[in-house]
Short mmCIF file of C-alpha atoms in Angstrom, two decimals:
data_model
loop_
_atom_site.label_atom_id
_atom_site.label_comp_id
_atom_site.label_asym_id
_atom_site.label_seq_id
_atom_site.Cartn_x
_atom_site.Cartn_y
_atom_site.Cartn_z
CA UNK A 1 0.06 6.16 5.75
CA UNK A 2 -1.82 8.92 4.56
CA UNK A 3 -1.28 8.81 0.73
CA UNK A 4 -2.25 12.88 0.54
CA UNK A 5 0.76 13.51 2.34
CA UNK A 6 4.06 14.83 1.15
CA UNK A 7 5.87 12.50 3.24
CA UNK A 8 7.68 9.48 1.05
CA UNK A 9 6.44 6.65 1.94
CA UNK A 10 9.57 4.08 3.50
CA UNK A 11 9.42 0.60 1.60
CA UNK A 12 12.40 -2.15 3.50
CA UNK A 13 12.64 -4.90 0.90
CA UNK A 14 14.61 -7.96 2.46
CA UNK A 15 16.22 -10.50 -0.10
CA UNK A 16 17.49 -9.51 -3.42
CA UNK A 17 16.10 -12.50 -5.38
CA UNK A 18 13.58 -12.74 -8.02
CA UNK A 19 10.93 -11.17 -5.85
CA UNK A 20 12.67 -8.99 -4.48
CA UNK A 21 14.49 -7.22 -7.32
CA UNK A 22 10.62 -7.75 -8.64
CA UNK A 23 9.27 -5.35 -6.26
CA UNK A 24 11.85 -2.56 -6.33
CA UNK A 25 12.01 -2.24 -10.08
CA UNK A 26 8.22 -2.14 -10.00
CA UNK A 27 8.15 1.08 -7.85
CA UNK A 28 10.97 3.03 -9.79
CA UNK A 29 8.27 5.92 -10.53
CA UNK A 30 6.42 5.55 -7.26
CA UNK A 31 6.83 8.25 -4.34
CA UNK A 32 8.62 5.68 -2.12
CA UNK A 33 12.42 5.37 -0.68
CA UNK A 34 13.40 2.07 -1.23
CA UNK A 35 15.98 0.32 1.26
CA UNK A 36 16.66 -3.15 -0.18
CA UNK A 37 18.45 -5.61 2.48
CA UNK A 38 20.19 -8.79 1.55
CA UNK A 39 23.45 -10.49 3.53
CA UNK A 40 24.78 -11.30 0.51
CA UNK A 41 25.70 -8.66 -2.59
CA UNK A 42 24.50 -10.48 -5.67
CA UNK A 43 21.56 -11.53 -7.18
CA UNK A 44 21.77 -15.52 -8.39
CA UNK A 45 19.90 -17.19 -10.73
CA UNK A 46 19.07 -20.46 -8.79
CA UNK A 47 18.00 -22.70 -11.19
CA UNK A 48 21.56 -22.44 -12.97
CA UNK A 49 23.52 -23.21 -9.67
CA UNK A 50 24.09 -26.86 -10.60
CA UNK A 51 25.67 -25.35 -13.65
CA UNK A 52 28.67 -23.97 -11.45
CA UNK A 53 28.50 -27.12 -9.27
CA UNK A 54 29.61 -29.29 -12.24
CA UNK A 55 32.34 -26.71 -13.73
CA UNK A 56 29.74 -25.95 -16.46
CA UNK A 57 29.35 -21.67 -15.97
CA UNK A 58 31.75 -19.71 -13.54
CA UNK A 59 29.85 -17.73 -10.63
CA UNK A 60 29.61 -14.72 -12.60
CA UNK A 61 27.98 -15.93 -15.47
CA UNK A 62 24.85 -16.26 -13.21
CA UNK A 63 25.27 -13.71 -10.62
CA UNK A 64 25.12 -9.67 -10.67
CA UNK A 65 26.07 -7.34 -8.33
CA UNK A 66 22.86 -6.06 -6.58
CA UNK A 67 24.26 -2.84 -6.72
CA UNK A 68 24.66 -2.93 -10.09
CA UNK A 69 21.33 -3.83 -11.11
CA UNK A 70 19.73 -0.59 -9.28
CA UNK A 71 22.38 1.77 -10.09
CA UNK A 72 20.25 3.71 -12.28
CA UNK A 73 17.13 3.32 -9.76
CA UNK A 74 17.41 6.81 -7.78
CA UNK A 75 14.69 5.97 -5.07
CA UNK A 76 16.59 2.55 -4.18
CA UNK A 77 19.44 2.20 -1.64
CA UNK A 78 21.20 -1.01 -1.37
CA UNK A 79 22.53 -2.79 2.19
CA UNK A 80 24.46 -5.35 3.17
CA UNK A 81 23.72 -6.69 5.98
CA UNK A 82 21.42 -9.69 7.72
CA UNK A 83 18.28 -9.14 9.26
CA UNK A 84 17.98 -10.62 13.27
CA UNK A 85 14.32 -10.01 13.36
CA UNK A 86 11.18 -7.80 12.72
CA UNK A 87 9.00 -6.26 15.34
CA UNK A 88 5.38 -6.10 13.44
CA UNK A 89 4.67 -3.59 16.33
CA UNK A 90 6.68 -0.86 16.03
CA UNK A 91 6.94 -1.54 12.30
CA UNK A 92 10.72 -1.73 12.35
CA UNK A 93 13.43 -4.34 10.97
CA UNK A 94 16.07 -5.29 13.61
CA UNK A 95 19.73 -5.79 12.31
CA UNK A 96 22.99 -6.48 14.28
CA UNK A 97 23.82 -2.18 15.10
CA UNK A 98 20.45 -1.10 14.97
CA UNK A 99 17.28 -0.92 13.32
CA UNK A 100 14.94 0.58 10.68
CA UNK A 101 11.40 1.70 10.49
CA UNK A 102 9.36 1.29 7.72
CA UNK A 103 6.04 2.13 6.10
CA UNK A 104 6.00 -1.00 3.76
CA UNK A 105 8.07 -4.09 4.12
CA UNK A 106 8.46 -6.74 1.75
CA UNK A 107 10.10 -10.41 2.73
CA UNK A 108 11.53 -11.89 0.10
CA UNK A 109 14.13 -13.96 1.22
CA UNK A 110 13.74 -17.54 -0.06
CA UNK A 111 14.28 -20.90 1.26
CA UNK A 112 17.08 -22.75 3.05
CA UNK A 113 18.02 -26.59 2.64
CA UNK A 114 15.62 -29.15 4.46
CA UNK A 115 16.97 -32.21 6.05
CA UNK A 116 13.75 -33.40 7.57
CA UNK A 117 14.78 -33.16 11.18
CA UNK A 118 18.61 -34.31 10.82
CA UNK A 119 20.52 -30.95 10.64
CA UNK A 120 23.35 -33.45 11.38
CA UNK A 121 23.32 -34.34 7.16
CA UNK A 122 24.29 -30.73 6.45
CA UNK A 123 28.08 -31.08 6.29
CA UNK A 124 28.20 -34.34 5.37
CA UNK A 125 25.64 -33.59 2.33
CA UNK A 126 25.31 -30.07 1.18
CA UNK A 127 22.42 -29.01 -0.28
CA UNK A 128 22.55 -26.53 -3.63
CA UNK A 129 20.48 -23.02 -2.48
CA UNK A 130 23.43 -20.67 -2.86
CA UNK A 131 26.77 -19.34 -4.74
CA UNK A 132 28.53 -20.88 -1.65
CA UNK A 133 26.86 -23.81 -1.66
CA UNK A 134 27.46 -24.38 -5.64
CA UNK A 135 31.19 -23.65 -5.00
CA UNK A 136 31.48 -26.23 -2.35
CA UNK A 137 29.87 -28.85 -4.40
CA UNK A 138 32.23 -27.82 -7.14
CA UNK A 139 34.80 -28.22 -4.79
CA UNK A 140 34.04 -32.01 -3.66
CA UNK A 141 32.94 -33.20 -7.27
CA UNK A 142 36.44 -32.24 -8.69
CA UNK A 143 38.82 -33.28 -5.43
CA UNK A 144 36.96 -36.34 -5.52
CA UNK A 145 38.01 -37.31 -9.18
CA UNK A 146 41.81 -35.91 -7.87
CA UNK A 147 41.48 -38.25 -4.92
CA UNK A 148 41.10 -41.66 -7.00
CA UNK A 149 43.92 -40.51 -9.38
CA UNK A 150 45.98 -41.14 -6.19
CA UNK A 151 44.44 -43.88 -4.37
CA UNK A 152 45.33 -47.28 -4.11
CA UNK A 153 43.19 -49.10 -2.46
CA UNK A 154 40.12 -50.48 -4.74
CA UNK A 155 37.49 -50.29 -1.89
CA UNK A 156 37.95 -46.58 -1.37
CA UNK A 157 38.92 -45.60 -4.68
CA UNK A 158 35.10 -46.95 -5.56
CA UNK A 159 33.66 -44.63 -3.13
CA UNK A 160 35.62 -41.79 -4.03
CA UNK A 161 34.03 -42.39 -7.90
CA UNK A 162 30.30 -42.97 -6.07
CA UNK A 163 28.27 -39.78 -5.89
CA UNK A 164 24.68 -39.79 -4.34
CA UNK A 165 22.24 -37.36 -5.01
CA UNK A 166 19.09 -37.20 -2.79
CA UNK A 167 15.65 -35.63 -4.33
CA UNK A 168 14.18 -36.25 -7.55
CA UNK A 169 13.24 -32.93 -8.45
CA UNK A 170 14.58 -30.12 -10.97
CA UNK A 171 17.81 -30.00 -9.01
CA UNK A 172 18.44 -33.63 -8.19
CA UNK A 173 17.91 -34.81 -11.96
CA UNK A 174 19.61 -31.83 -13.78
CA UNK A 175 22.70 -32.03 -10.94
CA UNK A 176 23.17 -36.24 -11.30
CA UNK A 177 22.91 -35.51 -15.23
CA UNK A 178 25.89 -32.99 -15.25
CA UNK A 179 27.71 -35.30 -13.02
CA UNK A 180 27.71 -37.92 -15.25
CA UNK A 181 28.65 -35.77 -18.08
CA UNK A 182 31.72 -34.58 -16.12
CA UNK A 183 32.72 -38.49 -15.48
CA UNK A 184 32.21 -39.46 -18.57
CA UNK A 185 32.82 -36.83 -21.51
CA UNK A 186 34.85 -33.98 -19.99
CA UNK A 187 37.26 -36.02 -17.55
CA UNK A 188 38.12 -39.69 -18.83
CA UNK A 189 41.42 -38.07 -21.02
CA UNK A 190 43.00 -36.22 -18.36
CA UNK A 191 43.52 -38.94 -15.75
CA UNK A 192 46.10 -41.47 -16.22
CA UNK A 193 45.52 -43.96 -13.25
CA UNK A 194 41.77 -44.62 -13.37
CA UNK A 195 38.65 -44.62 -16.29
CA UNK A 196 36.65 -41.96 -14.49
CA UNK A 197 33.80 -43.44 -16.90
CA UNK A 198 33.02 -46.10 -14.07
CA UNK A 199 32.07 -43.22 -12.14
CA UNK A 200 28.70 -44.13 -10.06
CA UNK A 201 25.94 -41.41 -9.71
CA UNK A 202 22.89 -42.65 -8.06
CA UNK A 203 19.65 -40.52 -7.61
CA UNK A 204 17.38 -41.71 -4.64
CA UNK A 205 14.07 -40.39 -4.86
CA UNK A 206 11.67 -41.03 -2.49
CA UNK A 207 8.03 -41.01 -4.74
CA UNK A 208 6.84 -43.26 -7.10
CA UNK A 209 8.67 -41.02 -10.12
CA UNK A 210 11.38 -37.99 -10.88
CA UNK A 211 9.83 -34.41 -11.26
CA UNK A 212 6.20 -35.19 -9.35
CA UNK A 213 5.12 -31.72 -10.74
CA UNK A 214 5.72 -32.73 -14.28
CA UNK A 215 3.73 -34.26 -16.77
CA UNK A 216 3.74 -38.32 -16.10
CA UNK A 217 5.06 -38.90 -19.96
CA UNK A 218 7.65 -36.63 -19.40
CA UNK A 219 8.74 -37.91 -15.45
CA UNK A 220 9.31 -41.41 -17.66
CA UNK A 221 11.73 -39.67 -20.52
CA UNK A 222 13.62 -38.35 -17.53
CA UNK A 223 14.10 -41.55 -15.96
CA UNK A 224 15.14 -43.63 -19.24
CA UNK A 225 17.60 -40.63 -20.59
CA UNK A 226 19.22 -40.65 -17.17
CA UNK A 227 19.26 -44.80 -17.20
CA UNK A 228 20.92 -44.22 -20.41
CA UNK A 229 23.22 -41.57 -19.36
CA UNK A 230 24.59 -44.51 -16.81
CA UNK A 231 22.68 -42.67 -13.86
CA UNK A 232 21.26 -45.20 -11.37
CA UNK A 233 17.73 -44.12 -10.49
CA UNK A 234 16.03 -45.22 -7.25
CA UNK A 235 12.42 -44.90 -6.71
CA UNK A 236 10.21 -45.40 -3.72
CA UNK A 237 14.07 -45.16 -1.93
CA UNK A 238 14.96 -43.18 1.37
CA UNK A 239 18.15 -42.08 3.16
CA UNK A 240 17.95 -43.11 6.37
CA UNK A 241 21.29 -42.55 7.00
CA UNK A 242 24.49 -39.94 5.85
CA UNK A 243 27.47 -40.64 7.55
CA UNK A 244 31.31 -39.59 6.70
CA UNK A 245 31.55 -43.47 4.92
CA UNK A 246 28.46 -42.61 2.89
CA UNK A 247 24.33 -43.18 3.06
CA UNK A 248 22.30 -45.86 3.97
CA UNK A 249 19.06 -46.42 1.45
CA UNK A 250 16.70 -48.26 3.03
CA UNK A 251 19.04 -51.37 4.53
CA UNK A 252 21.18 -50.76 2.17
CA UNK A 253 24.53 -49.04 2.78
CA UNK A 254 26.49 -46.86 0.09
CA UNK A 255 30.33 -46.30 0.32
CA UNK A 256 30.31 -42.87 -1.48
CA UNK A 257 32.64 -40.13 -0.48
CA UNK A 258 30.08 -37.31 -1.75
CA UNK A 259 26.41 -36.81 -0.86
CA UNK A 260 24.79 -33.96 -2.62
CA UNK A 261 21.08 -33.31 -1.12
CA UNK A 262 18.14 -31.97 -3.22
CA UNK A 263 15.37 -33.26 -1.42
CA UNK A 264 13.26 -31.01 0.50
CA UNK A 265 12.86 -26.78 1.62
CA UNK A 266 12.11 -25.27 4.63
CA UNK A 267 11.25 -21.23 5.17
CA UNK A 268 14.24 -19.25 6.50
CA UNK A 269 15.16 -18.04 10.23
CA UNK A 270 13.81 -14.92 10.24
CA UNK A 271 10.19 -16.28 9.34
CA UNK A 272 10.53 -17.81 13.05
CA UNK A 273 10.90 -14.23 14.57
CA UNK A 274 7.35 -12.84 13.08
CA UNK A 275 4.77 -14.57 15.82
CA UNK A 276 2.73 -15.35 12.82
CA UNK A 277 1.42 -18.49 11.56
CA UNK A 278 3.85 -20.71 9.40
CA UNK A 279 3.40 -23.60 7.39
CA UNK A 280 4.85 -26.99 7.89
CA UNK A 281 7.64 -25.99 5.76
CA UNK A 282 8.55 -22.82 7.93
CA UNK A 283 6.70 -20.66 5.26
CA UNK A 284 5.14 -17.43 5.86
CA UNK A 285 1.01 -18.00 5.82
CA UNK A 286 -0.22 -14.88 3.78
CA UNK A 287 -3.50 -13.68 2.56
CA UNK A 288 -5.09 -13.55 -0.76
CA UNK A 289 -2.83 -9.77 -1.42
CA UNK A 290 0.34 -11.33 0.17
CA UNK A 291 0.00 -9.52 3.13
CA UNK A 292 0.25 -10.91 6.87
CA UNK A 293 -3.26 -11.44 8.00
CA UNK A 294 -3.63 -8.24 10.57
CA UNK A 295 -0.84 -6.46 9.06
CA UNK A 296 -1.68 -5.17 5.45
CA UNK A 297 1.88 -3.08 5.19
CA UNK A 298 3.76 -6.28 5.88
CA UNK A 299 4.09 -8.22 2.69
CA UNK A 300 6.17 -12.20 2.02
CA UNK A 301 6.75 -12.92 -1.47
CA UNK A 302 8.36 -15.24 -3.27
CA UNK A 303 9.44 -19.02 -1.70
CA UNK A 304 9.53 -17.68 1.33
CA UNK A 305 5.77 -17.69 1.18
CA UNK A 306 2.57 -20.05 1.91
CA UNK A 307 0.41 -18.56 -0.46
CA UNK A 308 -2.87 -19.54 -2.30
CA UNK A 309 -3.71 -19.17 -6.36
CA UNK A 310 -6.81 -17.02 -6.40
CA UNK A 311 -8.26 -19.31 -9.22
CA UNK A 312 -6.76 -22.67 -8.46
CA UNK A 313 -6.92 -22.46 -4.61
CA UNK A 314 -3.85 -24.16 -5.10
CA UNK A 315 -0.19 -23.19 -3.82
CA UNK A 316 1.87 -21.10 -5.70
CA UNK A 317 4.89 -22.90 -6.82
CA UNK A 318 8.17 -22.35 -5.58
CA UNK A 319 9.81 -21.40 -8.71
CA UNK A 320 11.56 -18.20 -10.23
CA UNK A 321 8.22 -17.86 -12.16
CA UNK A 322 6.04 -17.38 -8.78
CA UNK A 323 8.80 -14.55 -7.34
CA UNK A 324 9.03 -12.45 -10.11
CA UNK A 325 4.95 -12.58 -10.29
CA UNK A 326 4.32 -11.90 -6.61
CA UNK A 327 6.84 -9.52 -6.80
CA UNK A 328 5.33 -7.54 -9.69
CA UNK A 329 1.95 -7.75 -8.09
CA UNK A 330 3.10 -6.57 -4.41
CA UNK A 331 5.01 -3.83 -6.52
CA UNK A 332 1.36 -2.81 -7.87
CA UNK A 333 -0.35 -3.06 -4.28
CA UNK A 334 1.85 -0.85 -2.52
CA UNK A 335 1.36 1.50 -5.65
CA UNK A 336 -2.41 1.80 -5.48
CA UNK A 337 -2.20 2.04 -1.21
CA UNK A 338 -0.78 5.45 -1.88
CA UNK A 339 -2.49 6.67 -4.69
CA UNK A 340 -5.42 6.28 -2.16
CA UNK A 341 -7.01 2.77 -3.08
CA UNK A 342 -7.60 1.00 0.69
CA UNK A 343 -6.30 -2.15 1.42
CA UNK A 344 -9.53 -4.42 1.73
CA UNK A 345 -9.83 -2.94 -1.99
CA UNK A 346 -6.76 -4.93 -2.74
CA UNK A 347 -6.91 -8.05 -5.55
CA UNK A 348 -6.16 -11.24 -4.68
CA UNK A 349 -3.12 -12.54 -6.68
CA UNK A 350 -3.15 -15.59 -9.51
CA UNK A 351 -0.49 -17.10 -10.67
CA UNK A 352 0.23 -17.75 -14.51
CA UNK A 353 1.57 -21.04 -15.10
CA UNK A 354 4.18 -20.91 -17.90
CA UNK A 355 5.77 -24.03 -17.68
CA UNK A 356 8.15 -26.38 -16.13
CA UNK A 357 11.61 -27.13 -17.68
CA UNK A 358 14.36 -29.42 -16.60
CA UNK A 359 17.45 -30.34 -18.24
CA UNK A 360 19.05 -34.50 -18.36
CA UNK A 361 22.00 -34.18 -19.88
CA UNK A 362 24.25 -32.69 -23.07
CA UNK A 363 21.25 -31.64 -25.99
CA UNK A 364 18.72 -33.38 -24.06
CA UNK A 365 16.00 -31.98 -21.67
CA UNK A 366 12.18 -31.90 -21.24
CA UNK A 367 9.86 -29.03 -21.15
CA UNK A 368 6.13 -28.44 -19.98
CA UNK A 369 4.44 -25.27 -21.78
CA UNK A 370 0.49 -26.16 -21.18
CA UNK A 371 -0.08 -28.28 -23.05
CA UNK A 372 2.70 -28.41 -25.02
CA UNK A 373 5.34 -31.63 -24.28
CA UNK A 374 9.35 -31.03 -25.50
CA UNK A 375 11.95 -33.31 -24.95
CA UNK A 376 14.85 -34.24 -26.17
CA UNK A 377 17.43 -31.82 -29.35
CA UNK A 378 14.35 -29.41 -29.15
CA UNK A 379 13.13 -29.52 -25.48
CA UNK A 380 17.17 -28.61 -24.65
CA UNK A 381 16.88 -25.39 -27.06
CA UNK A 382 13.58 -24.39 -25.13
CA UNK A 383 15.68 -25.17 -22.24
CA UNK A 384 18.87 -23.06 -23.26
CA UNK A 385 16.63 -19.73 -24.43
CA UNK A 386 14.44 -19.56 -21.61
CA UNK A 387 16.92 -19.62 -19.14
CA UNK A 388 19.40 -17.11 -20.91
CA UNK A 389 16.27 -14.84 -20.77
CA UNK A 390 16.92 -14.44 -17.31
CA UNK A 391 20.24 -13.66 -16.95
CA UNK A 392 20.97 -9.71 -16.07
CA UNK A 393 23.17 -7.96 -18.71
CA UNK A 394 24.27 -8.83 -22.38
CA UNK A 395 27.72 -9.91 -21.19
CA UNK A 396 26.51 -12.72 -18.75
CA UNK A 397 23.97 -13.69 -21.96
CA UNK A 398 26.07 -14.40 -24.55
CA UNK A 399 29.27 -15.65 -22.45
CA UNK A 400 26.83 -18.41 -21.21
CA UNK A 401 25.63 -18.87 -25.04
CA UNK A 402 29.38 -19.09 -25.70
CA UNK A 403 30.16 -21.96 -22.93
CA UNK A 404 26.92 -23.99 -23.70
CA UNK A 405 27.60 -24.43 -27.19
CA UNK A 406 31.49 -25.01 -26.47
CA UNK A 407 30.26 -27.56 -24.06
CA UNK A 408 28.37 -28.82 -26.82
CA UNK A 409 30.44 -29.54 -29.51
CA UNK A 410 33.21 -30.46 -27.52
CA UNK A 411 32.22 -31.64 -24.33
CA UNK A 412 34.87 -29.53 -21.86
CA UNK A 413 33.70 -27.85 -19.07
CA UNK A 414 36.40 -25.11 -18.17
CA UNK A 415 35.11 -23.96 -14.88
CA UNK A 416 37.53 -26.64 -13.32
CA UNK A 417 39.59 -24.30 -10.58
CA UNK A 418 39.27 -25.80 -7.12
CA UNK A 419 38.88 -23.46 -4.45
CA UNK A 420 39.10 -23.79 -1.11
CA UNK A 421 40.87 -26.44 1.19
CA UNK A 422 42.13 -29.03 -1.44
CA UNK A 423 43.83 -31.51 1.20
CA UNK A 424 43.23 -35.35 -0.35
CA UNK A 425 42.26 -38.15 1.99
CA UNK A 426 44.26 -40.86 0.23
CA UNK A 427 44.14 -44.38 2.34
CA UNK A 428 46.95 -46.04 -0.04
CA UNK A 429 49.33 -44.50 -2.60
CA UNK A 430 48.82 -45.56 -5.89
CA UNK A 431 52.55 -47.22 -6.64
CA UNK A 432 54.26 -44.73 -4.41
CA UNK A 433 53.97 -41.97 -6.07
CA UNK A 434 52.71 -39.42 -3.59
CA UNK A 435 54.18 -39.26 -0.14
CA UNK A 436 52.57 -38.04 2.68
CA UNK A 437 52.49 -34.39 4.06
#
């Protein structure tokens, strides 16, 4: 586009994220029309999902209408709706009644669950990469405590109170942790026919340690404050199996009721309708500006993307950190392309490391800052103010302030309603005392 021109240049942004939210709010005084795209109409802060899986935080607390959040941005229109494809050709985005051309377009839509080649898994063992998926996880963690109230027979009553989580990562270790905090602090004096204490969480994790991306010293304070915790950690462990009656580790089989997976990403759908070259993961291959090689207007940000660290040559993480960079730096490419700067002028982005954080249980978690090690009381309040940072609007900040500190001191989590289908699958009555529908 000819940046002399009059015309307003037509920026598509697809995924309301980090990186995408990123790149409209960086062109709020640019001469663009912004069309952001998402097929869902809230922003989510992912790494506080698990907190609405275990009945810590209600949906809201971490979510914000999209809408909402550019109401006062007059060059940005907001759509719901999913994307079916792009054509990098005619430089427009196909969706289910029609399409739209644009001058810049910006994919920033994230990752969806991995299961390595066995899709089967899925609903057997949902992973944790959206509102939905939180809520159904919710959903299973609490029914399955309501099941065992009502079952008789020992053998399934034990599976019912066995929960596997698979992937050592941020998710797996901070999601097992809350679990056993639900079984043991918030639940044990509302049940009257079994100890929910004897509750079973086990983490499988196939490498050598938890967290691989963190410092080794902290990886080990992990592992013993979740040993502590009652969490049963498995290293150099693989599913090999998920079926309805529960996972097979190795040659090892697992009666659990729930499977929760955490191990593993892969780039979404719409990555597969480009032509261009993905990574193994499904991830968009970019360039040193974020562009698609041969198509400087066309820009992947965020997870969704395979790309480089100018001074590392390493990959940028996958982390909120990396989307809200790449999507302040895309935000300042598309800003110099029309004030006249051509795109082989364009820098090559670097990413600023600012840490790695993870949370193991009530006051305890670890923290990476360079070279800077937290864990425990003090690594938790690193934890707790980073992560409120983040949230959109002063109500969501300090109701979440409220509910961590309530959770606390007292140890209830009061995000408890089930939704959803709340049918129990009961094998034998506990001494007859619920009959059959």
């Amino acid at each position: 586009m000819n940046p002399s021109s009059p015309e307003i240049a037509k920026v598509i942004v697809i995924g309301g994220g980090f990186a995408g939210l990123n790149v409209v709010k960086g062109l709020k005084k640019a001469p663009v029309d912004i069309t952001l795209v998402d097929r869902r109409n809230h922003h989510v802060f992912q790494p506080l999902l698990y907190q609405v899986a275990t009945a810590e935080l209600e949906p809201a607390s971490i979510g914000a209408p999209i809408r909402s959040i550019l109401s006062e941005q007059q060059n940005a229109t907001v759509g719901l709706a999913e994307v079916q494809g792009v054509d990098l050709a005619r430089k427009v985005i196909l969706l289910p009644r029609g399409e739209i051309a644009y001058d810049y377009l910006v994919i920033a839509t994230g990752v969806q669950q991995s299961y390595f080649g066995h899709d089967e898994y899925r609903p057997l063992a949902p992973g944790l990469k959206t509102m939905d998926d939180a809520l159904e996880i919710r959903r299973r963690l609490l029914l399955a405590f309501e099941a065992a109230e009502w079952e008789g027979d020992a053998a399934a009553r034990r599976a019912k109170l066995t929960f596997v989580i698979v992937g050592g990562g941020p998710t797996g270790v901070e999601l097992s942790g809350a679990i056993m905090d639900v079984a043991t602090r918030s639940l044990p004096k509302e049940f009257r026919h079994i100890d929910t204490t004897t509750a079973r969480v086990i983490l499988v994790q196939g490498a050598e340690r938890l967290l691989p991306a963190m410092p080794e010293d902290l990886s080990a304070k992990v592992w013993r404050d979740l040993e502590a915790a009652g969490v049963e950690v498995r290293l150099h462990s693989y599913v090999t199996e998920v079926t309805e009656d529960g996972v097979r580790v190795g040659d090892e089989h697992i009666a659990a009721s729930n499977v929760f997976w955490a191990a593993g990403v892969r780039g979404q759908l719409l990555a597969e309708t480009l032509g261009v070259e993905l990574d193994r993961a499904g991830r968009v291959v970019v360039g040193p500006d974020l562009s698609i090689v041969g198509y400087p207007e066309v820009f992947v940000i965020g997870d969704a993307a395979h790309a480089i660290d100018a001074k590392t040559g390493e990959p940028v993480p996958g982390v909120a950190q990396g989307a809200i960079q790449t999507g302040k730096f895309v935000a300042e490419i598309i800003g110099r392309d029309l004030r006249g700067v051509a795109p082989a002028e364009r820098p090559a982005f670097s990413y600023f490391d600012k840490g790695s954080m993870a949370m193991v249980g009530r006051g305890k978690a670890v923290a990476s800052v360079g070279r800077l090690h937290l864990s425990g009381f003090l690594g938790w309040m690193s934890w707790i103010f980073l992560h409120v940072m983040f949230l959109v609007g002063f109500r969501r900040k300090f109701v979440t302030m409220t509910e961590w500190v309530r959770s606390y001191l007292f140890g209830q989590r009061y995000a408890r309603l089930i939704m959803g289908d709340q049918q129990l699958d009961v094998k034998d009555v506990v001494k007859g005392t619920l009959t059959e529908d």
